Amino acid sequence: MLRYRVTGRAPQTADTTTLVLEPLERAAPRFRAGQFMMLYSFGVGEVAISISGNPAVDGTILEHTIRAVGAVSRALADTPIGGVIGVRGPFGIGWDVESATGRDLVIIGGGVGLAPLRSVVLAVLAARDAYRRVIVLTGARTPADILFRRDQDRWEFAEHIELHRTVDHPTSDWTGSVGFVTDPIDQLELDPGNSTAFLCGPEPMMRFCAQALLRRGVAATDIRVSVERNMQCGIGRCGHCQLGPLLLCRDGPVVDYGVAGPLLAAREL
C-alpha cells in the first residue's frame, strides 16, 4: 500500500467531494481512464473508488470523487488537506478510449456515475483530433446534485463537445432540460455504425440507455458500461464482486453490453 497526501479538496454536492492526492514516497503506476483504486482510511477501512482525473497529465497525481454513503467513504471524503490516505492499484479494465479513434463518441453519465466518465472526456479533449463527434449526456436528480459543474459549464460552450444536461426535479431557477438522462438519446443524430458509447450510472439507467442506443442501431459490443459490485480485494481473489462468470475487479468494471446486458437483466444476480 502506498501513502498519498490530500493536497486539494473540491466539494461537488452536499455528500460528494473530489480529493486531489499526491504521493508521499513512491507513486502508483500510471492509470487508464475507467480504472479504480482501493483507497484506505487509516483505522476505518478500505473501499474501491473510480479515478475521476485526467489520464493524459502527470500520472503521479490522482483525483477521486467520493460520495459519502458509508463509514469508509465518509471518512475518506472528510479527509482534510494534509491528511494521508492509503492507495492500492490501479485495478480493472478501463474504457479503452483509444480503440474508439476515428469514431463518434456518446458519453452518458447519471448522477455520481459521471465521475469515472470525466476521465474519458478529459482524455478525449487531450487528443481531440483523434475522434469525430463527442456527445456528452449528463443527468442529475436536482440542480444541486450536478457533478463537475465548472467542467460542464466549459463543455456546454465548447465548439468541440455537444453537451446535453438534464435534471429529474428542477428548481425554480433551472433553465435547462427536465427529464431522464435517457430522454435526449432518441433525438440525437447518430451514425450508429461508427459510434462508441460509454455509460455509467445506476444499473436501471444504464440498461435503459443501452436499450435506447440498441434501438438506434448501435451494436451491443460498441456500448461499454461500468458495472460495480462489492469490490474488496481488487485482484479477483475474494469473489465479492462476482457477476455471473465475471469478477468485476479483474474482468471489469468496464464491460461491453454484449456481455453485460444478459447479466444485468438477470434478477438478483
mmCIF file with all atom_site columns, C-alpha atoms in Angstrom, residues 91 170 248:
data_model
loop_
_atom_site.group_PDB
_atom_site.id
_atom_site.type_symbol
_atom_site.label_atom_id
_atom_site.label_alt_id
_atom_site.label_comp_id
_atom_site.label_asym_id
_atom_site.label_entity_id
_atom_site.label_seq_id
_atom_site.pdbx_PDB_ins_code
_atom_site.Cartn_x
_atom_site.Cartn_y
_atom_site.Cartn_z
_atom_site.occupancy
_atom_site.B_iso_or_equiv
_atom_site.pdbx_formal_charge
_atom_site.auth_seq_id
_atom_site.auth_comp_id
_atom_site.auth_asym_id
_atom_site.auth_atom_id
_atom_site.pdbx_PDB_model_num
ATOM 1 C CA . PHE A 1 91  ? -7.083  -2.088 -10.874 1.00 0.00 ? 91  PHE A CA 1
ATOM 2 C CA . PRO A 1 170 ? -35.943 21.185 -11.405 1.00 0.00 ? 170 PRO A CA 1
ATOM 3 C CA . LEU A 1 248 ? -15.548 -7.272 -11.892 1.00 0.00 ? 248 LEU A CA 1
#
